[in-house]
PDB file of C-alpha atoms in Angstrom:
ATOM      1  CA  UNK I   1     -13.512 -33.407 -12.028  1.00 87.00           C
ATOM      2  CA  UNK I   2     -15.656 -36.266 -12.592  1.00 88.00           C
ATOM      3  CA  UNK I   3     -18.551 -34.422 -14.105  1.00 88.00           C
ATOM      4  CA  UNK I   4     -16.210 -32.847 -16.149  1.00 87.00           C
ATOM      5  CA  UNK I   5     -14.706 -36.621 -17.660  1.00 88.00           C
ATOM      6  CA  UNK I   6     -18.337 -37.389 -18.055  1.00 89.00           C
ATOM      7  CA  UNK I   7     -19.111 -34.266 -19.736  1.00 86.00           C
ATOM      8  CA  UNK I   8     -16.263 -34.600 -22.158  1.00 85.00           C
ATOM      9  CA  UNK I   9     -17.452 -38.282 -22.677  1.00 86.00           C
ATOM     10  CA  UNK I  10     -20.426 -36.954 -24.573  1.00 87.00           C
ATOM     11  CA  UNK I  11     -22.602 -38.863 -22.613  1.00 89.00           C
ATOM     12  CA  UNK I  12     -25.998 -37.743 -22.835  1.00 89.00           C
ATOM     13  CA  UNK I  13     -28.818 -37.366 -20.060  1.00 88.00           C
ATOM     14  CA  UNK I  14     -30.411 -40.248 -19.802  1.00 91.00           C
ATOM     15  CA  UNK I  15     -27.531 -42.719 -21.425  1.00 91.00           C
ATOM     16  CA  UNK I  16     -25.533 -44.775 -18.857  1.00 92.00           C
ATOM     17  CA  UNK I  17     -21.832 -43.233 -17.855  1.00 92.00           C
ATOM     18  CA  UNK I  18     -19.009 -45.356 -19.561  1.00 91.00           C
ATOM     19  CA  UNK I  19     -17.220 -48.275 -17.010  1.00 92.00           C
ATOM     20  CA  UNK I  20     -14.043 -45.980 -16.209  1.00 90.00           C
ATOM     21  CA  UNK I  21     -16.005 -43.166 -14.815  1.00 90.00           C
ATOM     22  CA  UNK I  22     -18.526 -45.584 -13.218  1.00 92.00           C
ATOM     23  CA  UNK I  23     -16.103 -46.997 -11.094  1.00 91.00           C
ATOM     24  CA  UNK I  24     -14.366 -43.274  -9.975  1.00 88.00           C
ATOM     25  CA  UNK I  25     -18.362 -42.525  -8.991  1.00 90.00           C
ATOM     26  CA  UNK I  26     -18.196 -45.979  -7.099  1.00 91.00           C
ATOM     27  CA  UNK I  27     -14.602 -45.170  -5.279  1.00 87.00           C
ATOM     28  CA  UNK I  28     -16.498 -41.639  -4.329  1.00 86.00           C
ATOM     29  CA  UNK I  29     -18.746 -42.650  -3.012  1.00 89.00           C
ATOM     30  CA  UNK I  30     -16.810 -45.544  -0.435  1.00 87.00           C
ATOM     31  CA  UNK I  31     -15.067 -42.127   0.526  1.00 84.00           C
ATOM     32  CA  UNK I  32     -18.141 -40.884   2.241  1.00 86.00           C
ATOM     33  CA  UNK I  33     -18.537 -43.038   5.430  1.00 87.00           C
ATOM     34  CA  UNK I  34     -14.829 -41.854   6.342  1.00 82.00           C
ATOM     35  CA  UNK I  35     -15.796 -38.489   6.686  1.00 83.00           C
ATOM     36  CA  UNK I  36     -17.793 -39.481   9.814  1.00 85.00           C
ATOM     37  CA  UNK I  37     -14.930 -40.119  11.517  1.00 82.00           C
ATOM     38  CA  UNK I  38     -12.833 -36.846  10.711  1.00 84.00           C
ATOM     39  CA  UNK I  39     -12.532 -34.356  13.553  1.00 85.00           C
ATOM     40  CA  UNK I  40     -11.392 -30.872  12.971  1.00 83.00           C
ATOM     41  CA  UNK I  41     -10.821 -28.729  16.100  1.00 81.00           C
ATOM     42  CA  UNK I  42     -12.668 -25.598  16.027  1.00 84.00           C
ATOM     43  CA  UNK I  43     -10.168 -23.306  17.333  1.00 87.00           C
ATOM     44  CA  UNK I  44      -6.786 -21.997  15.423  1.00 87.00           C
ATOM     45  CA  UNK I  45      -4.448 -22.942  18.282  1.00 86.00           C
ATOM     46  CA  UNK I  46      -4.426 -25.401  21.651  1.00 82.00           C
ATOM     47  CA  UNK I  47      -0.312 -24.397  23.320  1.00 81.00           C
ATOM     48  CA  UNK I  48       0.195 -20.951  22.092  1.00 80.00           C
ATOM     49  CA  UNK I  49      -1.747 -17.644  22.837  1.00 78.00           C
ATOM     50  CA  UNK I  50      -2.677 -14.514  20.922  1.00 72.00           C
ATOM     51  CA  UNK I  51      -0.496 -11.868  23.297  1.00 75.00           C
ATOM     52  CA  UNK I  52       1.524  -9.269  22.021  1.00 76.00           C
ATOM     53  CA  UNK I  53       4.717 -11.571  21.936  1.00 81.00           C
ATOM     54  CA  UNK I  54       2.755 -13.901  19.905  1.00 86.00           C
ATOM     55  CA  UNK I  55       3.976 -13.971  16.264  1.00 91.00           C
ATOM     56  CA  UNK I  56       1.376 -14.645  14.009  1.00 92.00           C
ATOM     57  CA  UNK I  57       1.591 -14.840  10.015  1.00 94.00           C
ATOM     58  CA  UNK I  58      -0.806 -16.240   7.392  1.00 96.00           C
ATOM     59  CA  UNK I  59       0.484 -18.696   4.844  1.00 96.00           C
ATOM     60  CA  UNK I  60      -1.158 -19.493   1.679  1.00 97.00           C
ATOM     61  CA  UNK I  61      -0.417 -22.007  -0.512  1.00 97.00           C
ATOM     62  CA  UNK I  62      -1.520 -22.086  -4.109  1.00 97.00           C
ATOM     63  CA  UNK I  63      -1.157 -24.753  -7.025  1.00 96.00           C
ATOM     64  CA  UNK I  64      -2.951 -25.579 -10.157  1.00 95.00           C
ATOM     65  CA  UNK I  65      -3.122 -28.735 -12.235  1.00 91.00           C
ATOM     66  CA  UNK I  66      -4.441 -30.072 -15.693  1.00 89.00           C
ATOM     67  CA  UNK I  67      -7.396 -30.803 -14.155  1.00 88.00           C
ATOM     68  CA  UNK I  68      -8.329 -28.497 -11.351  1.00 92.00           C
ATOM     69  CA  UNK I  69      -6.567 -25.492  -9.039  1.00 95.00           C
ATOM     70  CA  UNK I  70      -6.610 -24.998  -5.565  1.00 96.00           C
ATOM     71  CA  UNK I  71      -5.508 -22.507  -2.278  1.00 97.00           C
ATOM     72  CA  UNK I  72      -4.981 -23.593   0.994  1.00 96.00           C
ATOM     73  CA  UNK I  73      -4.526 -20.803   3.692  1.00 97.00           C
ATOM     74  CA  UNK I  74      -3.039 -21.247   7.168  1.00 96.00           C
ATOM     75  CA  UNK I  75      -2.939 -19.463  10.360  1.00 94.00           C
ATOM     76  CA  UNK I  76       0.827 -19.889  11.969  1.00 94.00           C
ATOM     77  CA  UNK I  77       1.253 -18.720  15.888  1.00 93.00           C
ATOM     78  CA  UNK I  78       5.163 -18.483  17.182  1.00 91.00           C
ATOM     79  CA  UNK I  79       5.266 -18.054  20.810  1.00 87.00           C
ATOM     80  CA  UNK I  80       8.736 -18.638  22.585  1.00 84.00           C
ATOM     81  CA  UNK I  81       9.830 -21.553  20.540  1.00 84.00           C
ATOM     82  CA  UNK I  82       6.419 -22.752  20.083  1.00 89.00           C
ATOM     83  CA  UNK I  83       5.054 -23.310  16.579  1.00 91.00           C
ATOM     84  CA  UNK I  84       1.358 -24.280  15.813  1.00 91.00           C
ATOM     85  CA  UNK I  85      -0.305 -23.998  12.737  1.00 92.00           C
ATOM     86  CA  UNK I  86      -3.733 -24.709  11.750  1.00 92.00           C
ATOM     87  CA  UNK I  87      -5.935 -24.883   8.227  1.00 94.00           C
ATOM     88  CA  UNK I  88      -8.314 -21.259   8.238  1.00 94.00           C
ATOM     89  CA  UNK I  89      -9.608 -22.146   4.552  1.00 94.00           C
ATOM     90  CA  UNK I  90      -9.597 -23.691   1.128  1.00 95.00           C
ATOM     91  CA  UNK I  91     -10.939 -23.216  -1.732  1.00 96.00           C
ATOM     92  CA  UNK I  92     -10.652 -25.008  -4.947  1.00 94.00           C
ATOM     93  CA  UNK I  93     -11.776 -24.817  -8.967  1.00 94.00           C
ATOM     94  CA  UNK I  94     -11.535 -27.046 -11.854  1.00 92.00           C
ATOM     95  CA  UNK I  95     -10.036 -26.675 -14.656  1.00 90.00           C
ATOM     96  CA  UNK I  96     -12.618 -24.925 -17.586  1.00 89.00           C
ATOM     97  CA  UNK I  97     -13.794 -27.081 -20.101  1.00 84.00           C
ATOM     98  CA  UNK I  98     -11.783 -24.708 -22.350  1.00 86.00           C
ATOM     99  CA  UNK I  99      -7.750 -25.465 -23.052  1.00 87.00           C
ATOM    100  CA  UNK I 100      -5.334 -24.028 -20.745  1.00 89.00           C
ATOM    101  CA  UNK I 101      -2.351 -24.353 -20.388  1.00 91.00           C
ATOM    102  CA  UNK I 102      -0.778 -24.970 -16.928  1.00 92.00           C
ATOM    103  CA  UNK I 103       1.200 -21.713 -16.265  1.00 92.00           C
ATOM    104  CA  UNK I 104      -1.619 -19.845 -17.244  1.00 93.00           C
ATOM    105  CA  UNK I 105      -3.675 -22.468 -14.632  1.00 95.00           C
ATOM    106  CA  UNK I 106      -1.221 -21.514 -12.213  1.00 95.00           C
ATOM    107  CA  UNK I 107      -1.865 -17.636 -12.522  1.00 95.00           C
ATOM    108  CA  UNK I 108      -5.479 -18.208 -12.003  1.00 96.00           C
ATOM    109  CA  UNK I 109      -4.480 -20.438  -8.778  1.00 96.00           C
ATOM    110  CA  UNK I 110      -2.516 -17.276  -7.522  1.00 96.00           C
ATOM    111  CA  UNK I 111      -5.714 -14.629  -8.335  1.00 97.00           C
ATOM    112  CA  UNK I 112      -8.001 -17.443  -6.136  1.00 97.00           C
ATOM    113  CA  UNK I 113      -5.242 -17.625  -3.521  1.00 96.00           C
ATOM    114  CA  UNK I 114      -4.842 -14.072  -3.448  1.00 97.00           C
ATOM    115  CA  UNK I 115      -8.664 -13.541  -3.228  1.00 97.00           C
ATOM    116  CA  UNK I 116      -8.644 -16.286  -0.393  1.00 97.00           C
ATOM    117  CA  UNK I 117      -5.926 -14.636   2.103  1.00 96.00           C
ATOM    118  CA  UNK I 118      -7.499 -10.980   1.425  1.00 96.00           C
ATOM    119  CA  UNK I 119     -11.177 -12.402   2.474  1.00 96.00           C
ATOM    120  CA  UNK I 120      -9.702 -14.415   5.554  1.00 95.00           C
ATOM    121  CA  UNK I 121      -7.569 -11.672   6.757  1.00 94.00           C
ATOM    122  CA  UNK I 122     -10.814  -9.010   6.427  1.00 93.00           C
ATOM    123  CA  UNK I 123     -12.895 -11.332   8.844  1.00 93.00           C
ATOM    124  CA  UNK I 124     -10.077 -12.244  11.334  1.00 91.00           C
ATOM    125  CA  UNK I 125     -10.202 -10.283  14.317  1.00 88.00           C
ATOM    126  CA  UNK I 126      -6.494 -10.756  15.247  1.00 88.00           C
ATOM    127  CA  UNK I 127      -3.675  -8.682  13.854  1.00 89.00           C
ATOM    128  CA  UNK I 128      -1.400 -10.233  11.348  1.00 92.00           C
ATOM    129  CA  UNK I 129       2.450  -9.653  11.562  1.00 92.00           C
ATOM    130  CA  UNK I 130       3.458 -11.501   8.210  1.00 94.00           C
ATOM    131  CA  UNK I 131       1.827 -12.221   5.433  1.00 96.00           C
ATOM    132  CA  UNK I 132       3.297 -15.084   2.954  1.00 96.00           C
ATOM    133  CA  UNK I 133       1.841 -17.024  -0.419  1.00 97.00           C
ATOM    134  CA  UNK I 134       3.776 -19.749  -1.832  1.00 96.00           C
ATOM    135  CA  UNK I 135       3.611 -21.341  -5.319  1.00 95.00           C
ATOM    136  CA  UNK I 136       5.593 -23.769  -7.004  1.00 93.00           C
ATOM    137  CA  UNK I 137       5.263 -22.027 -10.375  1.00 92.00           C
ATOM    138  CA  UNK I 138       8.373 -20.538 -11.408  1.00 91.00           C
ATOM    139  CA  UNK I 139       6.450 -18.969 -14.536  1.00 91.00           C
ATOM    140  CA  UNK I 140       3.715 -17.717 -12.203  1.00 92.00           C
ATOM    141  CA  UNK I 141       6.366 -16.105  -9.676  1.00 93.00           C
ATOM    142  CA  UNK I 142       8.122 -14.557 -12.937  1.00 91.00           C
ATOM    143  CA  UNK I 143       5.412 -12.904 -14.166  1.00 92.00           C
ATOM    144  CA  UNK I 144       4.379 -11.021 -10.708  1.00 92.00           C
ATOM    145  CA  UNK I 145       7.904  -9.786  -9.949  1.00 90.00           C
ATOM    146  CA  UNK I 146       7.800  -8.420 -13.652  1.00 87.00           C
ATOM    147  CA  UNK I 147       6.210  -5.552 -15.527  1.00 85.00           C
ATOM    148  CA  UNK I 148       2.699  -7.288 -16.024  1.00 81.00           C
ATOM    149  CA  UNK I 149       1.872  -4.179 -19.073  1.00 84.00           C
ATOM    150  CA  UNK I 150       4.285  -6.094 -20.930  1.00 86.00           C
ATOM    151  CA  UNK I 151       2.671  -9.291 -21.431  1.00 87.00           C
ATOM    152  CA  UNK I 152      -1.064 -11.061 -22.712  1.00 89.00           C
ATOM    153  CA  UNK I 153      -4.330  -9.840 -21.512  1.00 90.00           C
ATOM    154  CA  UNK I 154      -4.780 -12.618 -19.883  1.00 91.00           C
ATOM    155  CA  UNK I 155      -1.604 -12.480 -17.572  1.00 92.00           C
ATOM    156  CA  UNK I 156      -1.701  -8.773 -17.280  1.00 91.00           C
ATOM    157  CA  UNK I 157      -5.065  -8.617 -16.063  1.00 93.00           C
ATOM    158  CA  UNK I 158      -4.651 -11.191 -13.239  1.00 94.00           C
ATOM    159  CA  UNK I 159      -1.376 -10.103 -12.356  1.00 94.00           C
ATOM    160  CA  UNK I 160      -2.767  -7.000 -11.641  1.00 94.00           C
ATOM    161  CA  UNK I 161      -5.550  -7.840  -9.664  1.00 95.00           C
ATOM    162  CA  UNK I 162      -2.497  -9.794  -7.433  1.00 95.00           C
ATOM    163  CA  UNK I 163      -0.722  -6.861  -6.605  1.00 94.00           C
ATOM    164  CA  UNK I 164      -3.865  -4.993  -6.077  1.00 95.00           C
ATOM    165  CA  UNK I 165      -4.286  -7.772  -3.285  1.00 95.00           C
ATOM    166  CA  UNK I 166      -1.153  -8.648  -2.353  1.00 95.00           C
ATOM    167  CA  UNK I 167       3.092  -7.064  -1.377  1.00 94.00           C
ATOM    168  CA  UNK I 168       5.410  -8.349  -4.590  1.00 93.00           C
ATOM    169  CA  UNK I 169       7.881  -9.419  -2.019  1.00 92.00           C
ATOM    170  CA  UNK I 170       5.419 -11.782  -0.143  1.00 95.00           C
ATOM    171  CA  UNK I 171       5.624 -14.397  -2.746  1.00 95.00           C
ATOM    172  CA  UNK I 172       7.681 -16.881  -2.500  1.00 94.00           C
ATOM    173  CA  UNK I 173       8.768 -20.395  -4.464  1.00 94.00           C
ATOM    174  CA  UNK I 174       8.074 -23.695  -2.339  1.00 94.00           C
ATOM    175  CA  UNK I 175       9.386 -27.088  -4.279  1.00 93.00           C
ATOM    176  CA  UNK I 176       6.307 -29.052  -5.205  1.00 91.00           C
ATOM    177  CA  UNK I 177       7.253 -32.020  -2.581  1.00 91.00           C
ATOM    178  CA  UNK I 178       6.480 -29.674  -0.015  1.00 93.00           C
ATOM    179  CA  UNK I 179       2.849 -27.929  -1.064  1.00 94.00           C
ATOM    180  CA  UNK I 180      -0.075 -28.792   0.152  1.00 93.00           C
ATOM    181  CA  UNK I 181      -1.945 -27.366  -2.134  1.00 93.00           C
ATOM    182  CA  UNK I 182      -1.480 -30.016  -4.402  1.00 90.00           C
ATOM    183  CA  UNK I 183      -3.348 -32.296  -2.823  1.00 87.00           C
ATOM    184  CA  UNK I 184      -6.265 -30.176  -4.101  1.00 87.00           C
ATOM    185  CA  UNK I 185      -5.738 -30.536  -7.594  1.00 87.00           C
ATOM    186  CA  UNK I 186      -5.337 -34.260  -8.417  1.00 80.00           C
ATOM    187  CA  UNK I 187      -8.109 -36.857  -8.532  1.00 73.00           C
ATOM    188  CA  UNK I 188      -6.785 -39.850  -5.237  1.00 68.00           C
ATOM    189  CA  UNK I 189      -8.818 -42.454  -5.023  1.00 61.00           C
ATOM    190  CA  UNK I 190      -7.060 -43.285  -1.233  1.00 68.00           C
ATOM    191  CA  UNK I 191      -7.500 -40.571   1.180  1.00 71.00           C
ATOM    192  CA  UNK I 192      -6.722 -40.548   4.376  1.00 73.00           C
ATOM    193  CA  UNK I 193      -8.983 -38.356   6.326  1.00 75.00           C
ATOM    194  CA  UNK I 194      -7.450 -37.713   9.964  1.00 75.00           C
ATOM    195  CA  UNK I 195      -7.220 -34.329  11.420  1.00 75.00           C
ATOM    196  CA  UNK I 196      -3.413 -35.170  11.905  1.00 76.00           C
ATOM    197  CA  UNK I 197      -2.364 -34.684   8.419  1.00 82.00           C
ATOM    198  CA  UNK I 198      -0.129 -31.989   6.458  1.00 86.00           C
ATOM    199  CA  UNK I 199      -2.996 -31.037   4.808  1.00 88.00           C
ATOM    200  CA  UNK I 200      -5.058 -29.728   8.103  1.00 89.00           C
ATOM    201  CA  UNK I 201      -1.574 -28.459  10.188  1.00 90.00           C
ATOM    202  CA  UNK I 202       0.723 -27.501   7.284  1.00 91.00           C
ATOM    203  CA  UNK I 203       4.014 -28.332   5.611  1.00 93.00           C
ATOM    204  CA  UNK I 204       6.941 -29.603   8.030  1.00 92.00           C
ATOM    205  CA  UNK I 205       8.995 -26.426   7.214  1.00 94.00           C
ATOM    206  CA  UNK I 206       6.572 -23.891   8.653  1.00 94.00           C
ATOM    207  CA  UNK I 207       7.376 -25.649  12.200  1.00 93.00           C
ATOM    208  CA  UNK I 208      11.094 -24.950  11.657  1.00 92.00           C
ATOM    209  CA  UNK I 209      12.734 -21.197  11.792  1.00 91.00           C
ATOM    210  CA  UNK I 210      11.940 -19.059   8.906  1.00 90.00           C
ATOM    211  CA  UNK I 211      16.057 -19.250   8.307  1.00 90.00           C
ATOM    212  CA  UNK I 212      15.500 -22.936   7.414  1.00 91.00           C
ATOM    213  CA  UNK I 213      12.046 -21.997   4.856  1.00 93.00           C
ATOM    214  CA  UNK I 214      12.580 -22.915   1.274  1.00 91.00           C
ATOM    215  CA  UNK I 215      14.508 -20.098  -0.585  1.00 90.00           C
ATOM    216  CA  UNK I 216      13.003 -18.445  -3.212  1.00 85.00           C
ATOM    217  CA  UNK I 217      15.537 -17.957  -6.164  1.00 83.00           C
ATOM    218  CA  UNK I 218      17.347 -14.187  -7.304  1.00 76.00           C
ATOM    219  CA  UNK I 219      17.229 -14.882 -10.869  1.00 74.00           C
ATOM    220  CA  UNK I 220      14.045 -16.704 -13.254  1.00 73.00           C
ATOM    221  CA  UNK I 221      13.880 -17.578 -16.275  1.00 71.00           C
ATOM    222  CA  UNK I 222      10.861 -15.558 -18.111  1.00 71.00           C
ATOM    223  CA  UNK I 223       8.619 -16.915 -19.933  1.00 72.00           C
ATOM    224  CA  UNK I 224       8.876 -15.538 -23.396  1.00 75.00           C
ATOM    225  CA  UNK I 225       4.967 -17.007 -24.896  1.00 75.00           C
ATOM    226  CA  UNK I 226       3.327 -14.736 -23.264  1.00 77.00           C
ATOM    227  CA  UNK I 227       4.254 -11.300 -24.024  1.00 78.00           C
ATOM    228  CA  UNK I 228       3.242  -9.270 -26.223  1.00 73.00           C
ATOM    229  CA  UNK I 229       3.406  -8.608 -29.853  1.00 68.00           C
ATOM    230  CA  UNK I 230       5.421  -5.574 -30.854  1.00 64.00           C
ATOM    231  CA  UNK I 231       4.930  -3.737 -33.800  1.00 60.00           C
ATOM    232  CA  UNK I 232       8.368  -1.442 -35.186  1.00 61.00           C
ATOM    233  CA  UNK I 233       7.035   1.118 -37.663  1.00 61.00           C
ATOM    234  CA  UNK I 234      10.306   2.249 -39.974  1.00 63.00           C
ATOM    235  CA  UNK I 235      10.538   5.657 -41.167  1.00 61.00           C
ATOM    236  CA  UNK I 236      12.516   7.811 -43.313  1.00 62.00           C
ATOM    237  CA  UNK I 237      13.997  10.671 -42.347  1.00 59.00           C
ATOM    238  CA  UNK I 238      14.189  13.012 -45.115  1.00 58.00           C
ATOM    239  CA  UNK I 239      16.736  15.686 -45.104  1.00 60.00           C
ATOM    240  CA  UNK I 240      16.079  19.613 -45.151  1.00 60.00           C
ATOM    241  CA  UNK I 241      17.130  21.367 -48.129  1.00 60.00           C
ATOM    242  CA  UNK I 242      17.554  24.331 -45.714  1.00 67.00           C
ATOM    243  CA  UNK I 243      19.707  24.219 -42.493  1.00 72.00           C
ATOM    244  CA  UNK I 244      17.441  25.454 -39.904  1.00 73.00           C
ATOM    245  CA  UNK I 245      20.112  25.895 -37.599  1.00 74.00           C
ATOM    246  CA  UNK I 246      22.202  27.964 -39.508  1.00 79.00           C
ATOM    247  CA  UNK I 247      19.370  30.908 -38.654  1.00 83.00           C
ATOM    248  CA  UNK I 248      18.707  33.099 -36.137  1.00 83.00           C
ATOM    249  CA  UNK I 249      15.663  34.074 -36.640  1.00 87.00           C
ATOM    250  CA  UNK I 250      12.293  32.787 -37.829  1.00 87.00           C
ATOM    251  CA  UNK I 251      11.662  35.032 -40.676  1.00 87.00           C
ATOM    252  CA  UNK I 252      14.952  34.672 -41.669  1.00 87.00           C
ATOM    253  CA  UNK I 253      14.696  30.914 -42.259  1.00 88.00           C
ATOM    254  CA  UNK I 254      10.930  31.148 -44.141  1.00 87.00           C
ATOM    255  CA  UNK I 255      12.808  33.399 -46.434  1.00 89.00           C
ATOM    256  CA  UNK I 256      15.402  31.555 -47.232  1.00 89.00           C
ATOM    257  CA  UNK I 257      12.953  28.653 -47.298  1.00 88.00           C
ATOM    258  CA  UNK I 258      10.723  30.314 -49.999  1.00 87.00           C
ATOM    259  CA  UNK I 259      14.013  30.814 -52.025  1.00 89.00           C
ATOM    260  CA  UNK I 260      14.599  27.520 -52.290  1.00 87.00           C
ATOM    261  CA  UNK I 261      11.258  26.333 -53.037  1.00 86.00           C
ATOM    262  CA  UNK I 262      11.368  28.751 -55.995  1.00 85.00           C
ATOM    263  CA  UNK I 263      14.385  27.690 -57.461  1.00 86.00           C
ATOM    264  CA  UNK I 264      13.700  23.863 -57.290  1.00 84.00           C
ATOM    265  CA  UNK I 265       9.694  25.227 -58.743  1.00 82.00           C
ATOM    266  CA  UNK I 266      11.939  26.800 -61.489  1.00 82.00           C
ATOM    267  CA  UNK I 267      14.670  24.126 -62.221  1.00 83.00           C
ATOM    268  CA  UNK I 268      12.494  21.484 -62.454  1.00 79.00           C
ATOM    269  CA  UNK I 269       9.191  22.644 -63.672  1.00 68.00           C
ATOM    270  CA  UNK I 270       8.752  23.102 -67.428  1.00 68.00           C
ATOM    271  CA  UNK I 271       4.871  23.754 -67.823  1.00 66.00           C
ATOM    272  CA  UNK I 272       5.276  26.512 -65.585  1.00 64.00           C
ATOM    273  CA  UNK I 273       6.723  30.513 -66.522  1.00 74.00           C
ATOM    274  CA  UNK I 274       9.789  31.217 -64.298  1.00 79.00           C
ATOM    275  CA  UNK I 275       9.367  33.086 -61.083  1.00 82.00           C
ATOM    276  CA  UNK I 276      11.111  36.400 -60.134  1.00 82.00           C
ATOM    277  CA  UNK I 277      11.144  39.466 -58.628  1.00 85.00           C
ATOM    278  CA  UNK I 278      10.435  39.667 -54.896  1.00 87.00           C
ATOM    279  CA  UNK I 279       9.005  36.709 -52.735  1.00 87.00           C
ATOM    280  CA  UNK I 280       5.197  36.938 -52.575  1.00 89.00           C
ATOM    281  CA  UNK I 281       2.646  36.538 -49.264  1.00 89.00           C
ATOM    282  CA  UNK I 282       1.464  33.179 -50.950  1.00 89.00           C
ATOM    283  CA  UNK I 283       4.794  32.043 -51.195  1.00 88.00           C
ATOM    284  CA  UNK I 284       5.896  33.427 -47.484  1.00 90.00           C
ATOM    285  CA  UNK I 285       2.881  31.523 -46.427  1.00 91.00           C
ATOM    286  CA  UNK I 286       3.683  28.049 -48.340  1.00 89.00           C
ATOM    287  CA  UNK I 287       6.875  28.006 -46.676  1.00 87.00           C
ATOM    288  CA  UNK I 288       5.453  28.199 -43.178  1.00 90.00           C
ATOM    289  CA  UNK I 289       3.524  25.662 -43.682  1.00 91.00           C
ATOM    290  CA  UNK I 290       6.565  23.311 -45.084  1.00 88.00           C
ATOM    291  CA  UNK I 291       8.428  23.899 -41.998  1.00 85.00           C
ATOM    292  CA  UNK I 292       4.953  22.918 -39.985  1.00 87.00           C
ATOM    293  CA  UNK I 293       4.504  19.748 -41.858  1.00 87.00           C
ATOM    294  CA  UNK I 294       8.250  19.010 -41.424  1.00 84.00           C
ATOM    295  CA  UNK I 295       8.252  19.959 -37.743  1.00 84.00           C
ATOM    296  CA  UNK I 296       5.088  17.743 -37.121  1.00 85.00           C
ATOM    297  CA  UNK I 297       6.236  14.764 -38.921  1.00 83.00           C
ATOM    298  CA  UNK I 298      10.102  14.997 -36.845  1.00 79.00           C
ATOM    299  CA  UNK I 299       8.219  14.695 -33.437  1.00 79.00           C
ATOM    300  CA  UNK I 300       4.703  12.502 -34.205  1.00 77.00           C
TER     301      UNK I 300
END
């Protein structure tokens, strides 16, 4: 994030950074020491075990801000009332340099998240009961539960690549308060860095019964900038001069048809001699070739 501020700063190489982004560098770099004192313990769980009565789901959280997007994936063990959950991975992007906006941010966080779970759950040895990604995007949650054809490019392609990865009825909406994956996305300039935090064991809720979880909600409102432009193409529909259902048979109605493009030849030509007599091949063949172009034209 902060190369990025500098970037946009149009700082060049060798020119100093202005004050405002010289001081972020500064409060950076005080963070560093801390991280000597974090401790994270190297295995997923310390009270429960990994039998067969064992419960054991992966969570992954997902959120996206103006400035950056982030997933957070967690291991959750359930053992005979006994809940521990621990932090398996993370992974986090900025924002590109290029403009957008933050539902489309919050796809992309879903597509890393989704990415994320799919890699963790390939190099995990233990079986996986439940598998569950939360995002706070109601715009994001709208646009996987619906028919992704009918939208951009841009949301169709990654919503695809989500449901390549991941169920449509593991997603779920979490209120903002209560994911951690927003800690990933905004610049803090206080940390606390203990192993004890949310952001190493989890949200609250995933200690509680699944009964108590945040519900996700039937109905959402979709978002209506992102679908696609529809062309309607009017036509007229002209009307036969000959009933074609009032015949039988096919030679009947390219008779009758050649008829009737006499008389109207007749009627309305006057450079032309009158017609008559019997019908000719030429004009047998002209009218099976009206009814062709008329056919073709009804159904394409």
């Amino acid at each position: 994030m902060l190369f990025q501020e500098i970037w946009r700063s149009g700082v060049s190489w060798d020119d100093e950074i202005n004050q405002q982004c010289f001081e972020k560098w500064q409060t950076w770099l005080k963070l560093l020491p801390e991280i000597e004192n974090l401790k994270i313990p190297r295995c997923y769980r310390l009270r429960t075990s990994a039998g067969q009565e064992t419960e054991i789901q992966l969570h992954t959280f997902v959120d996206a801000g103006e400035n950056g997007m982030a997933a957070a994936v967690y291991l959750r063990y359930a053992e005979k009332g006994k809940v521990e959950c621990s932090l398996v991975g993370v992974r986090t992007r900025v924002a590109p340099l290029k403009y957008l906006t933050i539902p489309r941010l919050e796809l992309q966080a879903a597509v890393i998240g989704a990415r994320l779970a799919h890699l963790i759950s390939e190099g995990l040895t233990i079986s996986i009961t439940k598998y569950v990604y939360w995002s706070d995007s109601r715009n994001a949650l709208s646009w996987i539960r619906a028919d992704h054809r009918r939208y951009s490019q841009f949301v169709a392609t990654r919503v695809s690549e989500i449901l390549d990865l991941t169920n449509v009825s593991d997603w779920k909406w979490v209120p903002t308060k209560w994911n951690v994956a927003d800690e990933g996305t905004k610049w803090q300039s206080r940390l606390v860095l203990t192993s004890d935090i949310k952001w190493y064991k989890g949200p609250d809720f995933l200690y509680q019964r699944e009964e108590e979880w945040p519900v996700t909600p039937d109905k959402m409102v979709e978002p209506m900038d992102e679908l696609q432009a529809n062309i309607h193409v009017h036509t007229e529909t002209q009307r036969m001069a000959v009933p074609i259902n009032n015949f039988q048979s096919l030679r009947g109605m390219v008779r009758a048809t050649a008829l009737a493009i006499r008389f109207l030849r007749n009627a309305l030509s006057k450079c032309f001699t009158r017609i008559s007599g019997g019908l000719t091949s030429e004009e047998i063949r002209n009218a099976e070739v009206f009814h062709f172009h008329a056919a073709q034209q009804d159904a394409f």
